[in-house]
Short mmCIF file of C-alpha atoms in Angstrom, two decimals:
data_model
loop_
_atom_site.label_atom_id
_atom_site.label_comp_id
_atom_site.label_asym_id
_atom_site.label_seq_id
_atom_site.Cartn_x
_atom_site.Cartn_y
_atom_site.Cartn_z
CA TRP A 7 88.00 57.04 89.88
CA ALA A 8 87.04 57.66 86.29
CA GLY A 9 83.92 58.77 84.45
CA LEU A 10 81.96 59.75 87.57
CA HIS A 11 79.00 62.01 86.72
CA PHE A 12 78.27 64.83 89.18
CA GLU A 13 74.54 64.32 88.78
CA GLN A 14 74.94 60.91 90.46
CA CYS A 15 77.11 62.08 93.39
CA GLY A 16 74.48 63.41 95.78
CA LEU A 17 76.04 66.89 95.91
CA PRO A 18 74.76 69.36 98.55
CA PRO A 19 71.94 71.77 97.60
CA SER A 20 74.41 74.64 96.98
CA PHE A 21 75.66 72.63 93.96
CA ALA A 22 72.17 72.11 92.49
CA GLY A 23 72.29 72.03 88.71
CA PHE A 24 76.03 71.28 88.57
CA SER A 25 76.69 68.68 85.87
CA GLY A 26 79.68 67.10 84.17
CA GLN A 27 82.08 64.22 84.44
CA THR A 28 85.07 63.82 86.75
CA SER A 29 88.10 61.58 87.01
CA GLY A 30 91.04 61.68 89.36
CA THR A 31 93.07 60.18 92.12
CA ALA A 32 92.92 60.55 95.88
CA SER A 33 94.92 59.28 98.81
CA VAL A 34 93.25 60.22 102.09
CA GLN A 35 94.16 59.37 105.68
CA HIS A 36 91.91 59.72 108.69
CA MET A 37 93.65 59.08 111.99
CA GLY A 38 90.61 58.66 114.21
CA SER A 39 87.29 60.21 115.14
CA SER A 40 88.78 63.42 116.56
CA SER A 41 91.25 64.10 113.75
CA ARG A 42 90.61 65.77 110.43
CA PRO A 43 91.35 63.92 107.18
CA GLN A 44 94.57 64.55 105.26
CA GLY A 45 95.47 63.59 101.72
CA ALA A 46 96.49 64.48 98.21
CA GLY A 47 95.50 63.78 94.65
CA ARG A 48 94.47 65.13 91.27
CA LEU A 49 91.04 66.22 90.07
CA GLU A 50 89.98 66.34 86.42
CA ILE A 51 86.62 67.64 85.19
CA ASP A 52 85.35 67.53 81.61
CA GLY A 53 82.23 69.10 80.13
CA ALA A 54 80.87 70.65 83.32
CA ARG A 55 77.97 73.07 83.50
CA ILE A 56 77.90 75.31 86.55
CA PRO A 57 74.79 77.40 87.25
CA MET A 58 75.56 81.04 88.06
CA ARG A 59 73.27 82.49 90.70
CA ASP A 60 73.41 86.29 91.02
CA SER A 61 75.96 86.52 88.20
CA PRO A 62 77.75 89.88 87.80
CA ILE A 63 77.70 89.29 84.03
CA PRO A 64 74.41 90.06 82.24
CA ASP A 65 72.79 87.03 80.59
CA LEU A 66 75.37 84.61 82.04
CA ASP A 67 73.28 82.04 83.85
CA GLU A 68 75.71 79.15 83.37
CA VAL A 69 79.45 78.56 82.96
CA GLN A 70 80.46 75.82 80.55
CA LEU A 71 83.71 74.37 81.85
CA GLU A 72 85.30 72.48 78.94
CA ARG A 73 88.25 71.28 81.02
CA PHE A 74 89.52 71.65 84.59
CA THR A 75 92.53 69.93 86.15
CA SER A 76 94.18 70.51 89.51
CA ASP A 77 96.50 68.83 91.96
CA TRP A 78 95.33 69.12 95.56
CA HIS A 79 96.76 68.57 99.01
CA LEU A 80 94.62 68.45 102.13
CA GLU A 81 96.09 69.15 105.56
CA PRO A 82 94.00 69.69 108.69
CA ALA A 83 91.89 72.78 107.96
CA ARG A 84 93.80 73.70 104.75
CA LEU A 85 93.24 72.66 101.13
CA THR A 86 95.98 73.68 98.70
CA ILE A 87 95.40 73.52 94.95
CA SER A 88 98.29 73.73 92.48
CA ASP A 89 99.04 73.18 88.82
CA THR A 90 95.45 74.22 88.14
CA PHE A 91 94.21 74.68 84.57
CA PHE A 92 90.73 75.57 83.33
CA LYS A 93 89.18 76.36 79.97
CA THR A 94 85.76 77.72 79.07
CA PRO A 95 84.57 78.99 75.68
CA GLU A 96 85.31 82.53 76.98
CA VAL A 97 88.55 82.26 79.01
CA GLU A 98 91.47 80.00 79.78
CA GLY A 99 93.45 80.11 83.01
CA ARG A 100 96.17 78.65 85.20
CA GLY A 101 96.84 79.12 88.88
CA GLN A 102 96.97 77.94 92.45
CA GLY A 103 95.83 78.85 95.94
CA THR A 104 94.56 77.80 99.32
CA ILE A 105 91.25 77.31 101.06
CA GLN A 106 91.22 77.53 104.87
CA VAL A 107 88.58 74.90 105.60
CA ARG A 108 85.94 75.73 108.22
CA PRO A 109 83.36 73.36 109.77
CA ASP A 110 80.71 74.91 107.52
CA PHE A 111 82.43 74.70 104.11
CA GLN A 112 80.57 77.80 102.87
CA ASP A 113 82.52 79.80 105.52
CA SER A 114 85.92 78.53 104.31
CA THR A 115 88.21 81.38 103.27
CA LEU A 116 89.74 81.66 99.80
CA GLN A 117 93.18 82.82 98.65
CA LEU A 118 93.25 81.88 94.96
CA ARG A 119 95.31 83.41 92.15
CA PHE A 120 94.93 82.64 88.45
CA THR A 121 96.35 84.06 85.24
CA VAL A 122 93.54 84.26 82.67
CA LYS A 123 93.35 85.06 78.97
CA GLN A 124 90.26 85.58 76.88
CA GLN A 125 89.43 83.20 74.05
CA PRO A 126 88.93 84.41 70.44
CA TYR A 127 85.14 84.73 70.68
CA THR A 128 84.72 86.20 74.14
CA PRO A 129 81.41 88.10 74.51
CA ALA A 130 81.66 91.85 75.13
CA ALA A 131 80.26 91.60 78.68
CA ILE A 132 83.02 89.19 79.70
CA GLU A 133 85.68 91.30 77.94
CA ARG A 134 84.54 94.29 80.04
CA LEU A 135 84.82 92.20 83.21
CA LEU A 136 88.31 90.98 82.26
CA ARG A 137 89.48 94.57 81.66
CA GLN A 138 88.68 95.27 85.33
CA LEU A 139 91.29 92.70 86.40
CA PRO A 140 94.96 93.66 86.96
CA LEU A 141 97.38 93.06 84.08
CA VAL A 142 100.02 90.34 84.47
CA PRO A 143 103.44 91.88 83.76
CA GLY A 144 105.35 90.18 80.94
CA GLU A 145 102.34 88.22 79.64
CA PRO A 146 100.55 90.07 76.81
CA GLY A 147 96.78 89.86 77.14
CA ALA A 148 96.92 88.09 80.51
CA ARG A 149 94.99 89.28 83.56
CA ALA A 150 95.30 88.34 87.24
CA LEU A 151 92.14 86.74 88.61
CA ILE A 152 92.50 86.95 92.39
CA VAL A 153 89.68 85.40 94.39
CA GLN A 154 89.32 86.06 98.11
CA GLY A 155 86.40 86.01 100.54
CA THR A 156 84.64 82.76 101.37
CA VAL A 157 83.33 79.79 99.41
CA GLY A 158 79.80 81.10 100.06
CA GLU A 159 80.69 84.69 99.11
CA PRO A 160 83.75 84.77 96.87
CA GLN A 161 85.15 88.19 95.94
CA VAL A 162 87.21 89.05 92.87
CA VAL A 163 89.96 91.68 93.31
CA ARG A 164 89.64 94.32 90.57
CA ASN A 165 91.58 97.34 89.35
CA GLU A 166 90.78 100.59 91.14
#
């Protein structure tokens, strides 16, 4: 698919306000009514706006995602993302991880790890948040963004 706008996708209510354009590839198999789908592909998102509800960063009510790309592989109950790249006006990152998929997607568990670096004009509030993340050895200015918890309640691992 190419040039698909999120506003036209009929996303669930938890994605209300999400906007942007996506392109990508997908190969999905479904072996019958009792089996879970399996597949693989690549997702690309350009110019997305993601509303931030209950943001830990003051005055950040929306994330502007300039670019996001990721390869994905879906096995029964497990989504693996790899070769992931994202860029916002504030940060840029690369990483990978897994999502253990549950029947209610909001309950799916996260094990995601990204290496992030701030952009030249990162606001002070985001700089303070980044300083709470562990340093990445051997990569000057890079921080480890580790996300655990669930899709509905993600948790960022921070320095003690």
